[in-house]
XYZ file of N, CA and C in Angstrom:
567
model
N 82.334 171.718 36.786
C 81.307 172.741 36.684
C 81.452 173.536 35.393
N 82.675 173.782 34.961
C 82.891 174.580 33.746
C 82.297 173.895 32.522
N 82.359 172.575 32.464
C 81.801 171.849 31.323
C 80.292 172.074 31.238
N 79.607 172.000 32.368
C 78.162 172.224 32.400
C 77.847 173.662 32.010
N 78.616 174.610 32.528
C 78.399 176.013 32.185
C 78.591 176.248 30.694
N 79.656 175.652 30.123
C 79.902 175.795 28.690
C 78.777 175.160 27.881
N 78.304 173.993 28.325
C 77.207 173.333 27.612
C 75.958 174.193 27.676
N 75.693 174.750 28.828
C 74.520 175.593 28.993
C 74.641 176.871 28.152
N 75.800 177.473 28.155
C 76.048 178.669 27.349
C 75.908 178.329 25.869
N 76.472 177.220 25.480
C 76.377 176.777 24.083
C 74.918 176.550 23.697
N 74.176 175.851 24.544
C 72.762 175.594 24.260
C 71.976 176.897 24.146
N 72.223 177.810 25.049
C 71.512 179.101 24.996
C 71.839 179.850 23.717
N 73.092 179.829 23.331
C 73.491 180.495 22.084
C 72.822 179.846 20.875
N 72.847 178.528 20.816
C 72.269 177.834 19.666
C 70.752 177.980 19.619
N 70.107 177.947 20.776
C 68.653 178.152 20.811
C 68.299 179.568 20.353
N 69.029 180.550 20.879
C 68.764 181.942 20.477
C 69.059 182.142 19.004
N 70.144 181.559 18.526
C 70.511 181.694 17.111
C 69.424 181.101 16.219
N 68.958 179.902 16.549
C 67.929 179.255 15.719
C 66.685 180.130 15.648
N 66.261 180.655 16.779
C 65.049 181.477 16.813
C 65.250 182.811 16.092
N 66.331 183.497 16.409
C 66.548 184.832 15.840
C 66.876 184.796 14.351
N 67.723 183.882 13.939
C 68.064 183.808 12.518
C 66.826 183.452 11.693
N 65.983 182.582 12.230
C 64.763 182.195 11.522
C 63.801 183.380 11.431
N 63.643 184.085 12.530
C 62.672 185.181 12.583
C 63.178 186.464 11.910
N 64.484 186.753 12.048
C 64.991 188.046 11.615
C 65.999 187.988 10.482
N 66.511 186.805 10.178
C 67.472 186.677 9.091
C 68.894 186.548 9.579
N 69.765 186.139 8.677
C 71.143 185.828 9.055
C 72.021 187.070 9.238
N 71.529 188.229 8.881
C 72.337 189.439 9.045
C 72.304 189.965 10.481
N 71.621 189.279 11.347
C 71.538 189.641 12.748
C 72.942 189.815 13.330
N 73.137 190.824 14.135
C 74.450 191.099 14.704
C 74.788 190.236 15.914
N 76.076 190.135 16.197
C 76.571 189.359 17.330
C 76.034 189.922 18.642
N 75.974 191.243 18.746
C 75.477 191.876 19.985
C 74.060 191.414 20.287
N 73.175 191.466 19.283
C 71.780 191.072 19.471
C 71.685 189.583 19.813
N 72.483 188.769 19.165
C 72.482 187.334 19.433
C 72.896 187.066 20.876
N 73.997 187.658 21.297
C 74.500 187.433 22.656
C 73.526 187.981 23.698
N 72.954 189.135 23.439
C 71.982 189.723 24.359
C 70.777 188.778 24.523
N 70.274 188.264 23.418
C 69.122 187.366 23.454
C 69.448 186.061 24.193
N 70.662 185.556 24.011
C 71.074 184.304 24.663
C 71.480 184.521 26.116
N 71.712 185.779 26.493
C 72.158 186.069 27.847
C 73.589 185.647 28.098
N 74.433 185.783 27.057
C 75.845 185.439 27.191
C 76.693 186.609 26.690
N 77.909 186.656 27.128
C 78.810 187.714 26.674
C 79.403 187.339 25.311
N 79.854 188.366 24.598
C 80.526 188.085 23.315
C 81.778 187.246 23.561
N 82.446 187.524 24.642
C 83.651 186.760 24.980
C 83.317 185.281 25.104
N 82.220 184.979 25.807
C 81.804 183.580 25.955
C 81.476 182.957 24.608
N 80.808 183.719 23.750
C 80.477 183.202 22.427
C 81.740 182.853 21.661
N 82.705 183.768 21.689
C 83.935 183.536 20.934
C 84.832 182.470 21.557
N 84.598 182.143 22.816
C 85.315 181.009 23.418
C 84.751 179.687 22.894
N 83.479 179.702 22.535
C 82.823 178.478 22.056
C 82.826 178.351 20.536
N 82.763 179.475 19.840
C 82.674 179.489 18.374
C 83.647 180.528 17.821
N 84.257 180.217 16.700
C 85.216 181.140 16.091
C 84.530 182.366 15.491
N 83.240 182.227 15.128
C 82.551 183.341 14.475
C 81.042 183.161 14.561
N 80.326 184.213 14.238
C 78.863 184.141 14.138
C 78.473 183.137 13.068
N 79.255 183.037 12.004
C 78.973 182.076 10.934
C 78.935 180.650 11.484
N 79.865 180.335 12.379
C 79.898 179.000 12.979
C 78.693 178.776 13.892
N 78.254 179.826 14.572
C 77.057 179.709 15.414
C 75.845 179.389 14.533
N 75.725 180.109 13.428
C 74.615 179.870 12.504
C 74.645 178.435 11.979
N 75.806 177.983 11.529
C 75.934 176.617 10.999
C 75.586 175.586 12.073
N 76.096 175.790 13.280
C 75.825 174.840 14.363
C 74.350 174.839 14.749
N 73.712 176.008 14.718
C 72.286 176.049 15.076
C 71.442 175.342 14.026
N 71.798 175.490 12.753
C 71.077 174.783 11.688
C 71.299 173.275 11.779
N 72.535 172.869 12.036
C 72.852 171.445 12.143
C 72.125 170.814 13.332
N 72.042 171.543 14.408
C 71.394 171.035 15.620
C 69.906 170.787 15.394
N 69.274 171.591 14.552
C 67.832 171.458 14.306
C 67.502 170.456 13.191
N 68.504 169.968 12.492
C 68.260 169.091 11.346
C 67.505 167.807 11.700
N 67.870 167.076 12.748
C 67.101 165.858 13.060
C 65.617 166.148 13.326
N 65.335 167.236 14.013
C 63.948 167.625 14.292
C 63.212 167.967 12.993
N 63.897 168.663 12.095
C 63.330 169.030 10.792
C 62.978 167.775 9.995
N 63.898 166.843 9.930
C 63.673 165.606 9.185
C 62.537 164.794 9.799
N 62.533 164.710 11.113
C 61.488 163.947 11.808
C 60.117 164.590 11.616
N 60.076 165.907 11.627
C 58.808 166.619 11.469
C 58.228 166.421 10.071
N 59.071 166.341 9.066
C 58.585 166.226 7.690
C 58.291 164.798 7.254
N 59.216 163.907 7.485
C 59.099 162.549 6.938
C 58.242 161.673 7.842
N 57.447 160.809 7.249
C 56.687 159.864 8.067
C 57.634 158.870 8.728
N 57.250 158.409 9.876
C 58.064 157.424 10.580
C 58.063 156.090 9.857
N 59.056 155.250 10.112
C 59.172 153.967 9.411
C 57.995 153.034 9.700
N 57.308 153.235 10.794
C 56.199 152.363 11.166
C 54.842 152.902 10.715
N 54.825 154.107 10.165
C 53.553 154.668 9.704
C 53.112 153.950 8.433
N 51.811 153.671 8.349
C 51.309 152.944 7.175
C 51.344 153.822 5.927
N 51.264 153.166 4.794
C 51.196 153.895 3.535
C 52.368 153.575 2.640
N 52.104 153.752 1.359
C 53.134 153.511 0.366
C 53.873 154.791 0.020
N 54.693 154.746 -1.004
C 55.497 155.903 -1.410
C 54.653 157.159 -1.684
N 53.558 156.979 -2.378
C 52.685 158.116 -2.690
C 52.211 158.811 -1.401
N 51.767 158.017 -0.427
C 51.287 158.578 0.838
C 52.420 159.239 1.624
N 53.625 158.645 1.548
C 54.765 159.236 2.265
C 55.147 160.588 1.668
N 55.083 160.700 0.350
C 55.364 161.994 -0.299
C 54.300 163.008 0.096
N 53.046 162.613 0.003
C 51.953 163.530 0.356
C 52.027 163.952 1.824
N 52.510 163.047 2.670
C 52.666 163.350 4.096
C 53.545 164.591 4.305
N 54.628 164.672 3.550
C 55.534 165.825 3.662
C 54.773 167.119 3.369
N 53.960 167.108 2.352
C 53.244 168.316 1.962
C 52.075 168.629 2.896
N 51.489 167.599 3.483
C 50.467 167.822 4.509
C 51.097 168.502 5.723
N 52.291 168.049 6.083
C 53.012 168.669 7.204
C 53.390 170.115 6.893
N 53.813 170.351 5.656
C 54.148 171.711 5.236
C 52.919 172.607 5.346
N 51.796 172.137 4.842
C 50.562 172.929 4.914
C 50.182 173.222 6.357
N 50.311 172.222 7.221
C 49.985 172.422 8.634
C 50.937 173.437 9.277
N 52.236 173.285 9.038
C 53.226 174.206 9.616
C 52.984 175.641 9.160
N 52.553 175.797 7.917
C 52.384 177.141 7.359
C 51.228 177.906 7.992
N 50.372 177.227 8.763
C 49.266 177.929 9.423
C 49.702 178.620 10.711
N 50.877 178.287 11.199
C 51.399 178.917 12.415
C 51.768 180.361 12.087
N 51.284 181.315 12.859
C 51.603 182.725 12.573
C 53.105 183.038 12.584
N 53.889 182.219 13.283
C 55.339 182.436 13.350
C 56.069 181.782 12.171
N 55.345 181.107 11.282
C 55.978 180.413 10.157
C 56.627 181.415 9.209
N 57.902 181.183 8.907
C 58.657 182.059 8.006
C 59.249 181.276 6.829
N 58.749 180.065 6.595
C 59.271 179.255 5.506
C 60.314 178.275 5.995
N 60.902 177.583 5.057
C 61.935 176.600 5.368
C 63.205 177.322 5.829
N 63.699 177.040 7.031
C 64.883 177.736 7.523
C 66.129 177.443 6.693
N 66.175 176.271 6.074
C 67.353 175.894 5.295
C 67.351 176.610 3.942
N 66.197 176.718 3.337
C 66.089 177.497 2.098
C 66.385 178.967 2.382
N 65.841 179.490 3.470
C 66.084 180.889 3.830
C 67.572 181.162 4.005
N 68.276 180.258 4.674
C 69.723 180.447 4.874
C 70.450 180.461 3.535
N 70.106 179.534 2.643
C 70.762 179.499 1.327
C 70.501 180.775 0.539
N 69.284 181.239 0.562
C 68.927 182.447 -0.204
C 69.609 183.674 0.382
N 69.587 183.793 1.696
C 70.180 184.971 2.328
C 71.699 184.986 2.230
N 72.329 183.854 2.381
C 73.795 183.822 2.411
C 74.426 183.991 1.034
N 73.878 183.358 0.046
C 74.376 183.441 -1.330
C 75.845 183.031 -1.479
N 76.401 182.448 -0.454
C 77.805 182.038 -0.481
C 77.878 180.531 -0.287
N 78.158 179.774 -1.345
C 78.190 178.320 -1.205
C 79.293 177.817 -0.274
N 80.282 178.647 0.012
C 81.381 178.250 0.891
C 81.096 178.546 2.362
N 80.052 179.267 2.651
C 79.695 179.597 4.041
C 79.383 178.297 4.779
N 79.852 178.147 6.025
C 79.597 176.893 6.746
C 78.100 176.579 6.900
N 77.266 177.592 7.045
C 75.827 177.353 7.165
C 75.221 176.931 5.831
N 75.803 177.374 4.723
C 75.320 176.950 3.407
C 75.500 175.448 3.232
N 76.612 174.926 3.717
C 76.860 173.486 3.609
C 75.811 172.702 4.399
N 75.480 173.165 5.591
C 74.456 172.495 6.400
C 73.101 172.587 5.700
N 72.762 173.769 5.203
C 71.471 173.972 4.542
C 71.363 173.134 3.269
N 72.439 173.083 2.495
C 72.438 172.235 1.285
C 72.222 170.775 1.660
N 72.838 170.347 2.740
C 72.655 168.978 3.213
C 71.205 168.680 3.547
N 70.532 169.635 4.174
C 69.110 169.455 4.498
C 68.279 169.334 3.232
N 68.572 170.170 2.245
C 67.814 170.131 0.991
C 68.143 168.858 0.208
N 69.377 168.405 0.264
C 69.755 167.158 -0.402
C 69.074 165.959 0.263
N 68.949 166.009 1.592
C 68.236 164.948 2.298
C 66.795 164.855 1.783
N 66.116 165.997 1.687
C 64.722 165.990 1.236
C 64.619 165.523 -0.213
N 65.524 165.985 -1.063
C 65.548 165.533 -2.451
C 65.749 164.005 -2.506
N 66.654 163.491 -1.703
C 66.896 162.055 -1.658
C 65.681 161.280 -1.158
N 64.998 161.835 -0.179
C 63.772 161.205 0.319
C 62.742 161.124 -0.809
N 62.531 162.248 -1.505
C 61.570 162.244 -2.611
C 61.983 161.263 -3.710
N 63.265 161.238 -4.055
C 63.751 160.338 -5.103
C 63.520 158.877 -4.716
N 63.849 158.523 -3.477
C 63.678 157.139 -3.018
C 62.207 156.728 -3.053
N 61.341 157.630 -2.629
C 59.910 157.322 -2.646
C 59.405 157.200 -4.086
N 59.872 158.079 -4.948
C 59.455 158.039 -6.354
C 59.907 156.741 -7.017
N 61.131 156.328 -6.734
C 61.638 155.062 -7.288
C 60.812 153.894 -6.785
N 60.587 153.864 -5.486
C 59.813 152.773 -4.895
C 58.379 152.752 -5.426
N 57.844 153.931 -5.703
C 56.471 154.033 -6.200
C 56.338 153.836 -7.691
N 57.456 153.557 -8.388
C 57.400 153.271 -9.811
C 57.289 154.475 -10.727
N 57.739 155.635 -10.286
C 57.691 156.828 -11.147
C 58.497 156.581 -12.419
N 57.989 157.083 -13.530
C 58.696 156.907 -14.808
C 60.078 157.556 -14.791
N 60.193 158.713 -14.152
C 61.478 159.411 -14.039
C 61.581 159.940 -12.604
N 62.119 159.108 -11.725
C 62.168 159.429 -10.301
C 62.982 160.692 -10.018
N 64.069 160.880 -10.742
C 64.908 162.071 -10.528
C 64.145 163.341 -10.886
N 63.481 163.329 -12.028
C 62.696 164.498 -12.439
C 61.579 164.775 -11.447
N 60.865 163.754 -11.021
C 59.778 163.947 -10.063
C 60.321 164.519 -8.755
N 61.434 163.996 -8.276
C 62.027 164.502 -7.027
C 62.363 165.987 -7.151
N 62.926 166.375 -8.279
C 63.258 167.797 -8.496
C 61.991 168.640 -8.571
N 60.954 168.136 -9.216
C 59.684 168.871 -9.283
C 59.078 169.034 -7.886
N 59.148 167.976 -7.091
C 58.621 168.048 -5.727
C 59.398 169.065 -4.892
N 60.703 169.144 -5.107
C 61.508 170.152 -4.403
C 61.081 171.561 -4.799
N 60.803 171.764 -6.074
C 60.338 173.084 -6.515
C 59.022 173.454 -5.845
N 58.115 172.499 -5.773
C 56.832 172.769 -5.108
C 57.073 173.046 -3.628
N 57.888 172.219 -2.983
C 58.141 172.390 -1.553
C 58.787 173.751 -1.266
N 59.873 174.041 -1.964
C 60.591 175.288 -1.698
C 59.768 176.506 -2.095
N 59.082 176.437 -3.232
C 58.257 177.560 -3.657
C 57.109 177.812 -2.698
N 56.451 176.739 -2.275
C 55.350 176.885 -1.324
C 55.854 177.394 0.017
N 56.993 176.876 0.467
C 57.576 177.332 1.736
C 57.884 178.821 1.688
N 58.499 179.243 0.604
C 58.879 180.655 0.473
C 57.642 181.553 0.403
N 56.669 181.169 -0.398
C 55.464 182.000 -0.552
C 54.650 182.060 0.741
N 54.502 180.927 1.415
C 53.767 180.914 2.676
C 54.545 181.660 3.757
N 55.867 181.468 3.772
C 56.701 182.138 4.766
C 56.711 183.648 4.607
N 56.547 184.114 3.386
C 56.504 185.561 3.118
C 55.099 186.127 3.296
N 54.146 185.241 3.586
C 52.773 185.694 3.779
C 52.037 185.992 2.482
N 52.564 185.512 1.370
C 51.971 185.766 0.059
C 50.876 184.755 -0.252
N 51.029 183.555 0.273
C 50.158 182.446 -0.115
C 49.672 181.694 1.113
N 48.435 181.252 1.059
C 47.895 180.317 2.043
C 47.903 178.954 1.365
N 48.522 177.981 1.986
C 48.728 176.700 1.321
C 47.493 175.805 1.339
N 46.673 175.920 2.317
C 45.381 175.245 2.441
C 45.005 174.280 1.317
N 45.690 173.158 1.212
C 45.378 172.159 0.193
C 46.058 172.379 -1.149
N 46.692 173.522 -1.322
C 47.314 173.856 -2.606
C 48.464 172.914 -2.952
N 49.346 172.664 -2.000
C 50.495 171.806 -2.336
C 50.079 170.353 -2.502
N 49.167 169.869 -1.661
C 48.765 168.466 -1.796
C 48.036 168.231 -3.118
N 47.253 169.194 -3.557
C 46.576 169.077 -4.852
C 47.594 169.091 -5.989
N 48.553 169.990 -5.909
C 49.597 170.091 -6.931
C 50.438 168.824 -6.983
N 50.829 168.332 -5.818
C 51.663 167.135 -5.743
C 50.887 165.903 -6.224
N 49.622 165.830 -5.909
C 48.801 164.712 -6.399
C 48.815 164.678 -7.923
N 48.693 165.839 -8.551
C 48.740 165.900 -10.022
C 50.105 165.441 -10.540
N 51.179 165.855 -9.881
C 52.519 165.412 -10.289
C 52.675 163.903 -10.124
N 52.189 163.373 -9.031
C 52.284 161.931 -8.777
C 51.482 161.151 -9.828
N 50.293 161.631 -10.131
C 49.470 160.988 -11.165
C 50.188 161.002 -12.515
N 50.709 162.166 -12.883
C 51.372 162.312 -14.181
C 52.633 161.449 -14.295
N 53.291 161.219 -13.159
C 54.539 160.446 -13.173
C 54.306 158.940 -13.053
N 53.074 158.549 -12.770
C 52.782 157.121 -12.598
C 53.159 156.583 -11.238
N 53.353 157.455 -10.252
C 53.753 157.012 -8.909
C 52.546 156.465 -8.163
N 52.724 155.291 -7.601
C 51.630 154.684 -6.848
C 51.960 154.633 -5.369
């Protein structure tokens, strides 16, 4: 029974952490996190050494969902150009949700500012995954400089995520139009 209770407590903590850190930022206190999850601080510290570890684990737990939500599935039709545009179409769609606060991995990196923080490592991994996805698609699509295009696409993605998440910008076709111009200029098909 204790294993199930620990799993349930862990799940509640990670679910609450993912929601609260995304909505309110990483400076959220342990008391608020535990209160939201319905667990005691003692229980939290039995499962995790620190709030930092909770944050890292919550980001890592959401990574497969993040990747699946952005990248087209292996069976979806389309070439490299369409797969790249798919990511930005998904970004534009996600940004219409009133609860959208931008990319959670970019937000963690910006807020933490500590490359040694355990959550920074998870967030960097998420951003490296996306950069690698863009690079692979650019190479397959015949881009003249796949590395440069991948970095440019990351700038558009992160900049659009941040601006939309802050409520400064409505993406409504903006990123797909911008990315189409980059793809055209790079020779990506």
